[in-house]
Protein backbone atom coordinates (compact mmCIF):
# COMPACT_ATOMS: atom_id res chain seq x y z
CA MET A 1 -57.62 -44.38 16.60
CA LYS A 2 -58.19 -46.99 14.22
CA GLN A 3 -60.66 -45.86 11.06
CA GLU A 4 -63.20 -48.28 10.38
CA SER A 5 -64.89 -49.26 7.07
CA THR A 6 -66.53 -46.53 5.18
CA ALA A 7 -68.73 -48.73 3.36
CA GLN A 8 -72.15 -47.17 2.83
CA LYS A 9 -74.93 -48.71 4.94
CA ALA A 10 -78.89 -47.57 5.35
CA PRO A 11 -79.26 -46.44 8.98
CA PRO A 12 -81.82 -48.14 10.76
CA ALA A 13 -85.09 -46.85 11.93
CA SER A 14 -84.81 -44.30 14.73
CA PRO A 15 -85.16 -46.29 18.13
CA PRO A 16 -87.20 -45.11 21.10
CA PRO A 17 -86.30 -42.79 23.38
CA SER A 18 -84.24 -44.50 26.13
CA PRO A 19 -84.39 -43.23 29.87
CA PRO A 20 -81.20 -41.60 30.98
CA ALA A 21 -78.77 -43.71 33.00
CA GLN A 22 -75.20 -43.05 34.36
CA HIS A 23 -73.51 -46.20 33.69
CA PRO A 24 -74.99 -48.04 30.58
CA ARG A 25 -73.27 -51.54 30.45
CA ASP A 26 -72.60 -53.89 27.45
CA ASP A 27 -75.09 -56.76 27.68
CA SER A 28 -72.20 -59.20 26.65
CA ASP A 29 -69.93 -58.02 29.10
CA PRO A 30 -71.48 -56.53 32.48
CA GLN A 31 -67.93 -55.23 33.38
CA ALA A 32 -67.69 -53.16 29.95
CA LEU A 33 -68.96 -49.86 29.28
CA TRP A 34 -69.47 -47.67 26.04
CA ILE A 35 -68.45 -44.33 25.47
CA PHE A 36 -69.52 -42.22 22.84
CA GLY A 37 -67.35 -39.55 21.49
CA TYR A 38 -68.85 -36.84 19.00
CA GLY A 39 -66.31 -33.86 19.51
CA SER A 40 -62.54 -33.96 20.32
CA LEU A 41 -63.17 -37.56 21.70
CA VAL A 42 -63.38 -38.68 18.17
CA TRP A 43 -59.42 -37.91 17.61
CA ARG A 44 -58.17 -37.45 21.37
CA PRO A 45 -59.87 -39.67 23.76
CA ASP A 46 -56.87 -39.77 26.02
CA PHE A 47 -58.11 -42.71 28.13
CA ALA A 48 -57.02 -46.82 27.84
CA TYR A 49 -59.78 -48.74 25.94
CA SER A 50 -60.10 -51.88 24.56
CA ASP A 51 -62.27 -51.73 21.30
CA SER A 52 -63.38 -48.54 19.35
CA ARG A 53 -66.23 -48.35 16.67
CA VAL A 54 -67.29 -45.51 14.31
CA GLY A 55 -70.92 -45.14 13.95
CA PHE A 56 -74.02 -43.05 14.93
CA VAL A 57 -76.63 -41.98 17.17
CA ARG A 58 -80.33 -41.35 16.08
CA GLY A 59 -82.33 -38.29 17.61
CA TYR A 60 -79.69 -35.93 18.21
CA SER A 61 -78.03 -33.30 16.18
CA ARG A 62 -74.42 -31.95 16.77
CA ARG A 63 -74.20 -28.11 17.40
CA PHE A 64 -71.51 -25.91 18.31
CA TRP A 65 -73.63 -24.07 21.05
CA GLN A 66 -71.24 -24.74 24.38
CA GLY A 67 -68.67 -22.12 25.25
CA ASP A 68 -65.47 -23.49 26.34
CA THR A 69 -63.18 -21.42 28.64
CA PHE A 70 -60.46 -23.82 29.20
CA HIS A 71 -59.65 -26.46 26.25
CA ARG A 72 -60.60 -23.97 23.27
CA GLY A 73 -61.23 -20.84 24.76
CA SER A 74 -60.57 -18.34 27.93
CA ASP A 75 -63.19 -16.30 30.39
CA LYS A 76 -62.77 -13.23 28.13
CA MET A 77 -62.98 -15.12 24.91
CA PRO A 78 -64.83 -18.16 25.33
CA GLY A 79 -64.29 -20.90 22.32
CA ARG A 80 -67.33 -22.77 20.78
CA VAL A 81 -67.59 -26.58 20.93
CA VAL A 82 -70.29 -29.02 20.37
CA THR A 83 -73.03 -30.56 22.19
CA LEU A 84 -75.95 -32.77 21.35
CA LEU A 85 -79.55 -31.13 20.61
CA GLU A 86 -82.55 -33.50 20.61
CA ASP A 87 -83.85 -33.73 17.27
CA HIS A 88 -86.34 -36.54 16.01
CA GLU A 89 -84.82 -36.23 12.84
CA GLY A 90 -80.90 -35.92 13.60
CA CYS A 91 -78.32 -38.03 13.31
CA THR A 92 -74.64 -37.66 14.80
CA TRP A 93 -71.51 -39.53 13.75
CA GLY A 94 -68.92 -40.20 16.10
CA VAL A 95 -66.88 -42.94 17.89
CA ALA A 96 -67.84 -45.13 20.74
CA TYR A 97 -64.98 -46.59 23.04
CA GLN A 98 -65.45 -49.87 24.73
CA VAL A 99 -63.78 -49.71 28.58
CA GLN A 100 -63.41 -53.08 30.83
CA GLY A 101 -62.66 -53.74 34.02
CA GLU A 102 -60.15 -51.26 35.58
CA GLN A 103 -60.24 -49.22 32.51
CA VAL A 104 -63.87 -47.86 33.42
CA SER A 105 -63.22 -46.37 36.80
CA GLU A 106 -60.00 -44.52 35.25
CA ALA A 107 -61.98 -43.48 32.11
CA LEU A 108 -64.68 -42.00 34.01
CA LYS A 109 -62.48 -40.29 36.69
CA TYR A 110 -60.80 -38.70 33.80
CA LEU A 111 -63.89 -37.79 31.74
CA ASN A 112 -65.18 -36.15 34.91
CA VAL A 113 -62.71 -33.62 34.77
CA ARG A 114 -62.52 -33.12 31.16
CA GLU A 115 -66.07 -33.04 30.23
CA ALA A 116 -67.72 -32.13 33.43
CA VAL A 117 -65.49 -30.26 35.42
CA LEU A 118 -63.67 -28.26 32.97
CA GLY A 119 -66.60 -28.46 30.34
CA GLY A 120 -69.97 -28.11 32.17
CA TYR A 121 -71.25 -31.46 30.30
CA ASP A 122 -73.59 -33.71 31.76
CA THR A 123 -73.78 -37.64 31.05
CA LYS A 124 -76.73 -39.39 29.20
CA GLU A 125 -77.50 -42.63 27.90
CA VAL A 126 -77.60 -42.96 23.96
CA THR A 127 -78.28 -45.97 21.67
CA PHE A 128 -75.27 -46.22 19.37
CA TYR A 129 -75.13 -47.75 15.83
CA PRO A 130 -71.51 -49.00 14.61
CA GLN A 131 -70.94 -48.20 11.09
CA ASP A 132 -70.41 -51.98 10.38
CA THR A 133 -73.10 -53.79 12.32
CA PRO A 134 -76.00 -50.90 12.49
CA ASP A 135 -78.45 -53.95 13.07
CA GLN A 136 -76.49 -54.55 16.54
CA PRO A 137 -76.75 -51.31 18.61
CA LEU A 138 -74.96 -50.56 21.74
CA LYS A 139 -75.98 -48.87 24.62
CA ALA A 140 -73.59 -45.80 25.34
CA LEU A 141 -72.65 -43.00 27.66
CA ALA A 142 -72.48 -39.46 26.15
CA TYR A 143 -71.55 -36.25 27.69
CA VAL A 144 -74.20 -33.42 26.80
CA ALA A 145 -73.98 -29.77 27.58
CA THR A 146 -77.43 -28.34 28.07
CA PRO A 147 -78.62 -25.01 28.54
CA GLN A 148 -78.63 -25.07 32.18
CA ASN A 149 -75.06 -25.19 32.37
CA PRO A 150 -73.39 -21.82 32.75
CA GLY A 151 -70.98 -22.31 29.82
CA TYR A 152 -73.93 -22.80 27.42
CA LEU A 153 -73.77 -20.24 24.83
CA GLY A 154 -76.65 -21.26 22.68
CA PRO A 155 -77.75 -20.79 19.12
CA ALA A 156 -76.00 -18.18 16.63
CA PRO A 157 -75.73 -17.66 12.87
CA GLU A 158 -73.06 -19.88 11.76
CA GLU A 159 -71.06 -16.92 10.28
CA ALA A 160 -71.07 -15.64 13.71
CA ILE A 161 -69.94 -18.90 15.22
CA ALA A 162 -67.02 -18.81 12.53
CA THR A 163 -65.94 -15.54 13.64
CA GLN A 164 -65.96 -16.90 17.12
CA ILE A 165 -63.80 -19.86 16.42
CA LEU A 166 -61.24 -17.78 14.45
CA ALA A 167 -60.46 -15.56 17.54
CA CYS A 168 -60.20 -18.18 20.29
CA ARG A 169 -57.60 -20.51 21.73
CA GLY A 170 -57.41 -22.45 25.02
CA PHE A 171 -55.00 -24.64 26.52
CA SER A 172 -55.63 -27.56 24.16
CA GLY A 173 -55.12 -25.53 20.87
CA HIS A 174 -57.05 -23.13 18.86
CA ASN A 175 -60.40 -23.48 18.47
CA LEU A 176 -60.09 -23.59 14.60
CA GLU A 177 -57.78 -27.02 14.78
CA TYR A 178 -61.09 -28.17 16.72
CA LEU A 179 -63.32 -27.46 13.87
CA LEU A 180 -61.04 -28.86 11.24
CA ARG A 181 -60.43 -32.25 13.05
CA LEU A 182 -64.06 -32.46 13.49
CA ALA A 183 -64.51 -32.10 9.94
CA ASP A 184 -61.92 -34.22 8.93
CA PHE A 185 -63.16 -37.09 10.78
CA MET A 186 -66.61 -36.33 9.09
CA GLN A 187 -65.32 -37.11 5.64
CA LEU A 188 -63.35 -40.20 6.69
CA CYS A 189 -66.80 -41.08 7.75
CA GLY A 190 -67.93 -41.17 3.97
CA PRO A 191 -70.86 -39.64 1.91
CA GLN A 192 -73.31 -41.04 4.16
CA ALA A 193 -72.23 -39.22 7.13
CA GLN A 194 -73.75 -35.48 6.96
CA ASP A 195 -73.70 -32.49 9.32
CA GLU A 196 -74.98 -29.45 7.50
CA HIS A 197 -74.13 -27.42 10.79
CA LEU A 198 -70.56 -28.12 10.87
CA GLU A 199 -70.50 -27.97 7.07
CA ALA A 200 -71.90 -24.44 7.15
CA ILE A 201 -69.24 -23.12 9.51
CA VAL A 202 -66.45 -24.59 7.52
CA ASP A 203 -67.84 -22.62 4.71
CA ALA A 204 -68.18 -19.64 6.76
CA VAL A 205 -64.40 -19.87 7.78
CA GLY A 206 -63.48 -20.30 4.16
CA THR A 207 -65.13 -17.11 2.90
CA MET A 208 -63.31 -15.20 5.97
CA LEU A 209 -59.95 -16.68 4.89
CA PRO A 210 -60.06 -16.44 1.06
CA CYS A 211 -56.89 -18.93 0.65
CA PHE A 212 -58.37 -21.07 3.29
CA CYS A 213 -58.82 -24.89 2.05
CA PRO A 214 -60.57 -27.14 4.61
CA THR A 215 -59.53 -30.38 3.19
CA GLU A 216 -55.55 -29.78 3.30
CA GLN A 217 -55.67 -27.65 6.55
CA ALA A 218 -57.72 -30.40 8.17
CA LEU A 219 -55.57 -33.12 7.20
CA ALA A 220 -52.41 -31.11 7.97
CA LEU A 221 -53.47 -31.19 11.52
CA VAL A 222 -53.93 -34.92 11.99
């Protein structure tokens, strides 16, 4: 995944809430679809796409509140992965991928298994602001885990989340790798990209592992 410029840009004012939609389309190309990733999709989309852009969505905060019994955990020891929480003051950074033509159906088929069947996520339409052109927002599809799904774990102290992350592993790897890759992505986005919840969990891991260095650990995993 190519990294975009990290030049700081002032985010636009929060857009009005949009009604949910299953398949938002790119107005400039009715056959295209943008998909917003804010968790493992930022480093491992695993589907074919035509374009990708780093940027953010307004009105949501990222939280490690979804349980994962497949990718980063097990039935006995669920891992912790991220979802989006509606938050009027929130801002979540991630990557939007554009899929076109046959890529659309293939991507949705793949993500339905990865995110919905195995992950417990539903789809939601969001407004995505590219980092380089925030004055040209895009409608995008995002996968969001809500409290209604059986894997939802909900809030917990960052120290407790860190302890759970350190103990869990799934078919996609250790839960700690997931945390560090996401932290590394946020660093690459630049100082304007902030996620206090994520930073607090990384800090908590650091207190539990005295020799732990978040930056070096994360870069070593890329």
